[in-house]
Tab-separated table of C-alpha atoms and ligand atoms in Angstrom:
chain	number	residue	atom	x	y	z
A	29	MET	CA	-31.196	-27.408	-0.481
A	30	PRO	CA	-31.066	-24.730	2.202
A	31	THR	CA	-29.126	-21.657	1.067
A	32	PRO	CA	-25.921	-21.104	3.114
A	33	PRO	CA	-26.010	-18.268	5.482
A	34	THR	CA	-24.625	-15.034	3.866
A	35	VAL	CA	-21.589	-13.799	5.626
A	36	ASP	CA	-21.487	-9.984	5.619
A	37	LEU	CA	-18.430	-7.922	4.799
A	38	TYR	CA	-17.529	-7.254	8.463
A	39	GLU	CA	-17.731	-10.987	9.244
A	40	GLN	CA	-15.593	-11.784	6.183
A	41	ALA	CA	-12.998	-9.332	7.298
A	42	GLN	CA	-13.075	-10.795	10.821
A	43	GLN	CA	-12.543	-14.325	9.354
A	44	ALA	CA	-9.498	-13.017	7.572
A	45	VAL	CA	-8.170	-11.409	10.738
A	46	LEU	CA	-8.728	-14.651	12.680
A	47	HIS	CA	-6.542	-16.567	10.187
A	48	ILE	CA	-3.897	-13.969	10.209
A	49	ARG	CA	-3.804	-13.894	13.922
A	50	GLN	CA	-3.061	-17.642	13.948
A	51	ARG	CA	0.067	-16.859	11.958
A	52	SER	CA	1.382	-13.775	13.688
A	53	SER	CA	0.527	-11.897	16.807
A	54	LEU	CA	2.178	-8.689	15.594
A	55	GLN	CA	0.152	-5.537	16.175
A	56	PRO	CA	0.838	-3.303	13.176
A	57	ILE	CA	0.246	0.411	13.460
A	58	VAL	CA	0.851	1.401	9.801
A	59	GLY	CA	-0.444	-0.455	6.730
A	60	VAL	CA	1.295	-0.184	3.467
A	61	VAL	CA	-0.201	-1.124	-0.001
A	62	LEU	CA	2.449	-1.843	-2.613
A	63	GLY	CA	1.222	-1.177	-6.176
A	64	THR	CA	2.233	-2.448	-9.593
A	65	GLY	CA	5.922	-3.274	-9.752
A	66	LEU	CA	6.628	-1.890	-6.266
A	67	GLY	CA	6.476	-5.071	-4.215
A	68	GLY	CA	10.200	-5.036	-3.601
A	69	PHE	CA	9.786	-2.820	-0.630
A	70	GLY	CA	8.608	-5.951	1.030
A	71	ARG	CA	12.320	-7.032	1.470
A	72	GLN	CA	12.755	-4.260	3.997
A	73	VAL	CA	10.239	-5.859	6.384
A	74	GLN	CA	12.237	-7.464	9.230
A	75	HIS	CA	11.211	-10.714	10.941
A	76	ALA	CA	8.417	-10.798	8.436
A	77	THR	CA	5.674	-13.321	8.486
A	78	ALA	CA	4.539	-13.698	4.860
A	79	ILE	CA	0.955	-14.994	4.223
A	80	PRO	CA	-0.012	-15.606	0.650
A	81	TYR	CA	-3.334	-13.973	-0.136
A	82	ALA	CA	-4.572	-17.371	-1.436
A	83	GLU	CA	-4.385	-18.697	2.207
A	84	ILE	CA	-6.400	-15.852	3.754
A	85	PRO	CA	-10.137	-16.224	3.678
A	86	HIS	CA	-11.942	-13.801	1.342
A	87	PHE	CA	-8.795	-12.105	0.060
A	88	PRO	CA	-8.997	-11.405	-3.701
A	89	ARG	CA	-6.144	-12.689	-5.838
A	90	SER	CA	-4.485	-10.547	-8.422
A	91	SER	CA	-3.814	-12.135	-11.748
A	92	ILE	CA	-1.568	-9.355	-12.903
A	93	ALA	CA	2.113	-9.547	-13.498
A	94	GLY	CA	3.916	-7.402	-10.954
A	95	HIS	CA	1.526	-8.208	-8.057
A	96	PRO	CA	2.924	-10.919	-5.968
A	97	GLY	CA	0.032	-11.248	-3.481
A	98	ASN	CA	1.369	-11.625	0.085
A	99	LEU	CA	0.557	-10.023	3.317
A	100	LEU	CA	3.721	-9.272	5.293
A	101	LEU	CA	3.714	-8.586	8.980
A	102	GLY	CA	6.933	-7.301	10.581
A	103	ALA	CA	8.809	-4.118	11.256
A	104	VAL	CA	10.410	-1.473	9.183
A	105	ALA	CA	12.688	1.041	10.944
A	106	GLY	CA	11.287	0.003	14.303
A	107	THR	CA	7.635	0.520	13.351
A	108	PRO	CA	5.347	-2.494	13.267
A	109	VAL	CA	3.766	-2.714	9.786
A	110	ALA	CA	1.347	-4.768	7.706
A	111	VAL	CA	2.337	-4.621	4.046
A	112	LEU	CA	0.028	-5.719	1.245
A	113	GLN	CA	2.357	-6.765	-1.496
A	114	GLY	CA	0.087	-6.370	-4.492
A	115	ARG	CA	-3.597	-5.539	-4.862
A	116	ALA	CA	-6.602	-6.739	-6.821
A	117	HIS	CA	-8.256	-4.363	-9.312
A	118	LEU	CA	-11.805	-3.671	-10.458
A	119	TYR	CA	-10.678	-4.236	-14.120
A	120	GLU	CA	-9.922	-8.011	-13.150
A	121	GLY	CA	-13.565	-8.450	-12.509
A	122	HIS	CA	-13.402	-8.149	-8.723
A	123	THR	CA	-16.187	-6.167	-6.920
A	124	VAL	CA	-15.179	-3.011	-5.054
A	125	ALA	CA	-16.013	-4.837	-1.773
A	126	GLU	CA	-13.464	-7.528	-2.760
A	127	VAL	CA	-10.842	-4.961	-3.836
A	128	THR	CA	-11.103	-3.143	-0.502
A	129	LEU	CA	-11.394	-6.060	1.905
A	130	PRO	CA	-7.636	-6.174	2.479
A	131	THR	CA	-7.657	-2.480	3.467
A	132	ARG	CA	-10.527	-3.127	5.925
A	133	VAL	CA	-8.455	-6.032	7.374
A	134	LEU	CA	-5.377	-3.782	7.839
A	135	SER	CA	-7.592	-1.518	10.031
A	136	LEU	CA	-9.012	-4.395	12.036
A	137	LEU	CA	-5.378	-5.659	12.671
A	138	GLY	CA	-4.767	-2.292	14.350
A	139	CYS	CA	-3.361	0.048	11.713
A	140	LYS	CA	-4.374	3.653	12.179
A	141	THR	CA	-2.254	4.975	9.252
A	142	LEU	CA	-2.429	3.727	5.601
A	143	ILE	CA	0.273	4.377	3.052
A	144	VAL	CA	-0.972	3.477	-0.498
A	145	THR	CA	1.431	3.357	-3.484
A	146	ASN	CA	0.677	3.011	-7.141
A	147	ALA	CA	1.925	3.311	-10.712
A	148	SER	CA	0.415	6.094	-12.794
A	149	GLY	CA	0.510	7.818	-16.030
A	150	GLY	CA	1.741	11.351	-16.006
A	151	ILE	CA	-0.850	13.852	-17.328
A	152	ASN	CA	1.024	16.889	-16.000
A	153	ALA	CA	3.793	17.354	-18.626
A	154	SER	CA	6.223	18.393	-15.911
A	155	PHE	CA	6.295	14.892	-14.518
A	156	ARG	CA	8.808	12.443	-15.997
A	157	ALA	CA	8.740	8.597	-16.019
A	158	GLY	CA	10.403	7.592	-12.765
A	159	ASP	CA	9.147	10.575	-10.669
A	160	LEU	CA	7.577	9.903	-7.342
A	161	VAL	CA	4.536	12.167	-6.606
A	162	SER	CA	2.650	12.693	-3.385
A	163	ILE	CA	-1.094	12.455	-3.999
A	164	ALA	CA	-2.774	15.664	-2.838
A	165	ASP	CA	-6.407	14.654	-3.662
A	166	HIS	CA	-8.182	12.386	-6.021
A	167	ILE	CA	-11.003	12.270	-8.685
A	168	ASN	CA	-12.854	8.974	-8.788
A	169	LEU	CA	-14.099	8.213	-12.359
A	170	THR	CA	-14.311	4.489	-11.858
A	171	GLY	CA	-18.060	4.653	-11.657
A	172	VAL	CA	-18.300	3.093	-8.196
A	173	ASN	CA	-17.852	4.114	-4.694
A	174	ALA	CA	-16.441	1.472	-2.195
A	175	ALA	CA	-18.552	2.767	0.700
A	176	ALA	CA	-21.830	2.161	-1.137
A	177	GLY	CA	-24.128	-0.584	0.266
A	178	PRO	CA	-25.192	-1.075	3.770
A	179	ASN	CA	-23.204	1.088	6.180
A	180	GLU	CA	-21.072	-0.945	8.616
A	181	PRO	CA	-20.209	1.230	11.682
A	182	ARG	CA	-18.256	-1.683	13.279
A	183	PHE	CA	-15.371	-0.893	10.896
A	184	ALA	CA	-14.745	2.453	12.696
A	185	ALA	CA	-11.076	2.537	13.889
A	186	ILE	CA	-11.687	5.633	15.963
A	187	PRO	CA	-14.895	6.734	17.820
A	188	GLN	CA	-16.175	9.350	15.289
A	189	ALA	CA	-15.661	7.171	12.157
A	190	GLY	CA	-17.927	4.561	10.435
A	191	GLN	CA	-20.572	7.044	9.545
A	192	ARG	CA	-22.854	6.688	6.503
A	193	PHE	CA	-21.704	10.044	5.113
A	194	PHE	CA	-18.146	11.053	5.774
A	195	ASP	CA	-15.868	13.940	4.878
A	196	MET	CA	-13.238	13.530	2.170
A	197	GLY	CA	-11.939	17.141	2.424
A	198	GLU	CA	-8.500	16.031	3.661
A	199	ALA	CA	-8.565	12.369	2.388
A	200	TYR	CA	-4.795	12.619	1.996
A	201	SER	CA	-3.459	13.840	5.309
A	202	PRO	CA	-1.834	17.259	5.204
A	203	ARG	CA	0.382	16.155	8.081
A	204	LEU	CA	1.711	13.028	6.383
A	205	ARG	CA	2.041	15.002	3.027
A	206	THR	CA	4.298	17.431	4.800
A	207	LEU	CA	6.208	14.615	6.486
A	208	ALA	CA	6.742	12.899	3.202
A	209	ARG	CA	8.127	16.030	1.528
A	210	GLN	CA	10.558	16.585	4.378
A	211	LYS	CA	11.703	12.950	4.383
A	212	ALA	CA	12.150	13.041	0.545
A	213	ALA	CA	14.251	16.186	0.882
A	214	GLU	CA	16.362	14.489	3.564
A	215	VAL	CA	16.803	11.443	1.368
A	216	GLY	CA	17.804	13.808	-1.496
A	217	PHE	CA	14.933	14.239	-3.966
A	218	ASP	CA	11.958	16.467	-4.657
A	219	LEU	CA	8.421	15.090	-4.004
A	220	PRO	CA	5.954	17.180	-5.983
A	221	GLU	CA	2.219	16.828	-5.312
A	222	GLY	CA	-0.472	15.923	-7.814
A	223	ILE	CA	-4.211	15.121	-8.291
A	224	TYR	CA	-4.631	11.413	-9.095
A	225	LEU	CA	-7.554	10.518	-11.353
A	226	ALA	CA	-8.844	6.919	-11.245
A	227	VAL	CA	-10.350	5.124	-14.139
A	228	LEU	CA	-11.700	1.514	-14.227
A	229	GLY	CA	-9.239	0.251	-17.040
A	230	PRO	CA	-7.844	-2.011	-18.149
A	231	SER	CA	-7.475	-0.185	-21.469
A	232	PHE	CA	-5.086	2.789	-21.134
A	233	GLU	CA	-6.812	6.057	-21.917
A	234	THR	CA	-7.195	7.795	-25.333
A	235	PRO	CA	-5.432	11.104	-25.871
A	236	ALA	CA	-8.864	12.832	-25.974
A	237	GLU	CA	-9.552	11.340	-22.474
A	238	ILE	CA	-6.296	12.572	-21.089
A	239	ARG	CA	-7.027	16.151	-22.527
A	240	ALA	CA	-10.414	16.009	-20.803
A	241	PHE	CA	-8.821	14.778	-17.512
A	242	ARG	CA	-6.176	17.560	-17.653
A	243	SER	CA	-8.975	20.125	-17.945
A	244	LEU	CA	-10.628	18.611	-14.859
A	245	GLY	CA	-7.408	19.287	-12.905
A	246	ALA	CA	-5.827	15.814	-12.868
A	247	ASP	CA	-2.079	15.432	-12.876
A	248	LEU	CA	-1.876	11.554	-12.715
A	249	VAL	CA	-4.033	8.802	-13.990
A	250	GLY	CA	-4.315	5.228	-12.800
A	251	MET	CA	-6.570	2.276	-12.058
A	252	SER	CA	-6.560	1.786	-8.325
A	253	THR	CA	-6.060	3.455	-4.899
A	254	VAL	CA	-9.190	5.586	-4.619
A	255	HIS	CA	-11.323	2.861	-3.297
A	256	GLU	CA	-8.863	1.915	-0.632
A	257	VAL	CA	-8.653	5.491	0.362
A	258	ILE	CA	-12.397	5.889	0.553
A	259	VAL	CA	-12.749	2.836	2.889
A	260	ALA	CA	-9.758	4.027	4.968
A	261	ARG	CA	-11.463	7.409	5.442
A	262	HIS	CA	-14.708	5.652	6.367
A	263	MET	CA	-12.847	3.895	9.088
A	264	GLY	CA	-10.991	7.044	10.204
A	265	LEU	CA	-7.431	6.068	9.124
A	266	GLU	CA	-4.896	8.726	8.254
A	267	VAL	CA	-3.772	8.318	4.648
A	268	LEU	CA	-0.709	9.035	2.589
A	269	GLY	CA	-0.631	8.248	-1.218
A	270	LEU	CA	2.580	7.956	-3.160
A	271	SER	CA	2.453	7.467	-6.946
A	272	LEU	CA	5.260	6.487	-9.238
A	273	VAL	CA	4.883	8.016	-12.659
A	274	THR	CA	5.777	5.140	-14.963
A	275	ASN	CA	4.918	6.705	-18.325
A	276	PRO	CA	3.663	9.934	-19.848
A	277	ALA	CA	-0.130	9.529	-20.195
A	278	ALA	CA	-1.683	8.936	-23.672
A	279	GLY	CA	-0.903	11.720	-26.059
A	280	VAL	CA	1.518	13.445	-23.694
A	281	SER	CA	4.277	11.552	-25.646
A	282	PRO	CA	3.846	9.936	-28.982
A	283	GLU	CA	5.050	6.573	-27.636
A	284	PRO	CA	2.327	3.816	-27.025
A	285	ILE	CA	1.941	2.708	-23.366
A	286	ASP	CA	3.207	-0.676	-22.489
A	287	HIS	CA	2.648	-2.623	-19.201
A	288	HIS	CA	6.227	-3.881	-19.377
A	289	GLU	CA	7.475	-0.365	-19.313
A	290	VAL	CA	5.289	0.310	-16.291
A	291	LEU	CA	7.016	-2.778	-14.541
A	292	ASP	CA	10.379	-1.768	-15.640
A	293	ILE	CA	10.236	1.878	-14.383
A	294	GLY	CA	8.854	0.402	-11.146
A	295	ARG	CA	11.855	-1.846	-10.637
A	296	ARG	CA	14.157	1.127	-11.315
A	297	ALA	CA	12.446	3.403	-8.932
A	298	GLU	CA	12.092	0.872	-6.164
A	299	GLY	CA	15.239	2.046	-4.381
A	300	ARG	CA	14.022	5.584	-3.943
A	301	LEU	CA	10.544	4.536	-2.964
A	302	THR	CA	12.056	2.195	-0.405
A	303	GLU	CA	14.325	4.872	0.985
A	304	LEU	CA	11.397	7.261	1.236
A	305	LEU	CA	8.974	4.749	2.849
A	306	THR	CA	11.622	3.630	5.365
A	307	ALA	CA	12.241	7.296	6.382
A	308	ILE	CA	8.561	7.901	6.725
A	309	LEU	CA	7.945	4.773	8.782
A	310	ALA	CA	11.013	5.608	11.098
A	311	ALA	CA	9.226	8.938	11.763
A	312	CYS	CA	5.877	7.085	12.437
A	313	SER	CA	7.529	5.094	15.244
A	314	ALA	CA	9.182	8.195	16.693
A	315	ALA	CA	6.088	10.425	16.450
A	316	PRO	CA	2.905	8.251	16.570
A	317	ASN	CA	-0.253	9.292	14.847
A	318	PRO	CA	-1.941	11.924	17.097
A	319	ARG	CA	-5.346	10.385	16.203
A	320	ARG	CA	-4.364	6.938	17.550
A	321	GLN	CA	-6.446	6.086	20.648
A	322	PRO	CA	-4.619	5.003	23.824
B	401	HPA	N1	-2.978	5.022	-17.409
B	401	HPA	C1	-3.702	4.343	-16.342
B	401	HPA	N2	-3.002	3.670	-15.476
B	401	HPA	C2	-1.652	3.558	-15.451
B	401	HPA	C3	-0.879	4.272	-16.441
B	401	HPA	C4	-1.643	5.062	-17.420
B	401	HPA	O1	-0.996	5.673	-18.323
B	401	HPA	N3	0.458	3.993	-16.227
B	401	HPA	C5	0.485	3.264	-15.176
B	401	HPA	N4	-0.824	2.985	-14.640
């Protein structure tokens, strides 16, 4: 039997785009990834076309409660958006290429800005369950890097992107971090910043690991996000990361960590996250990303 021709990552992403284009002609400028328990923001998307991941070629499916698995195309506060309602994780057995394919697709659809959200454990004892934190930087301890493998310059969203080696010095855009803080203040709450450390999971951490992570400078711990941010920076997208602290990390409080608690805190904080994201997206339509090409 002849072996079927292998379809490379770029072609896979293009096949996904082709399918999406048959369902909606919307040109999104901002992509949003909604993390565990945070899918409710999807209700804000007006005139939404919802496409289940299961119908999109090569999209991974999440098996985890709290991850509905739809791509929504529509508008929020006048800004055309593509929203990934739920994500796949490495700990489910997906490869890093599979986990990041939807982010690659957001860029090919036209997004020049990516807003990633997630649930995290609070390592910094000043963070309480229910706090929203803007990610200032990350530490990737998952053991893999999403940009490893053959380099694919065709993913570049702006001329200087798509390089084999690329800078991660301002992975989380200072401009968008400032905007997010301003908008949070306008909506009526503080938005502190923190360093997000990513682990593979699915086990939560041991107290000894959390002590070690604190000494490395981490404020938050979670099992996602960094790979999406790495491929977004490879493509030249501007990135904002918002993390919802759903629990004190292991050993910070004596209570055991429970996934249902993560979901419950997510539901309770959804209102604030929705207000903040809507205010940020309104500003994106008013003042477009300066890096966007004409
Ligand atoms: N650790 C890792 N991931 C998480 C946590 C945690 O404590 N809470 C929510 N996601």
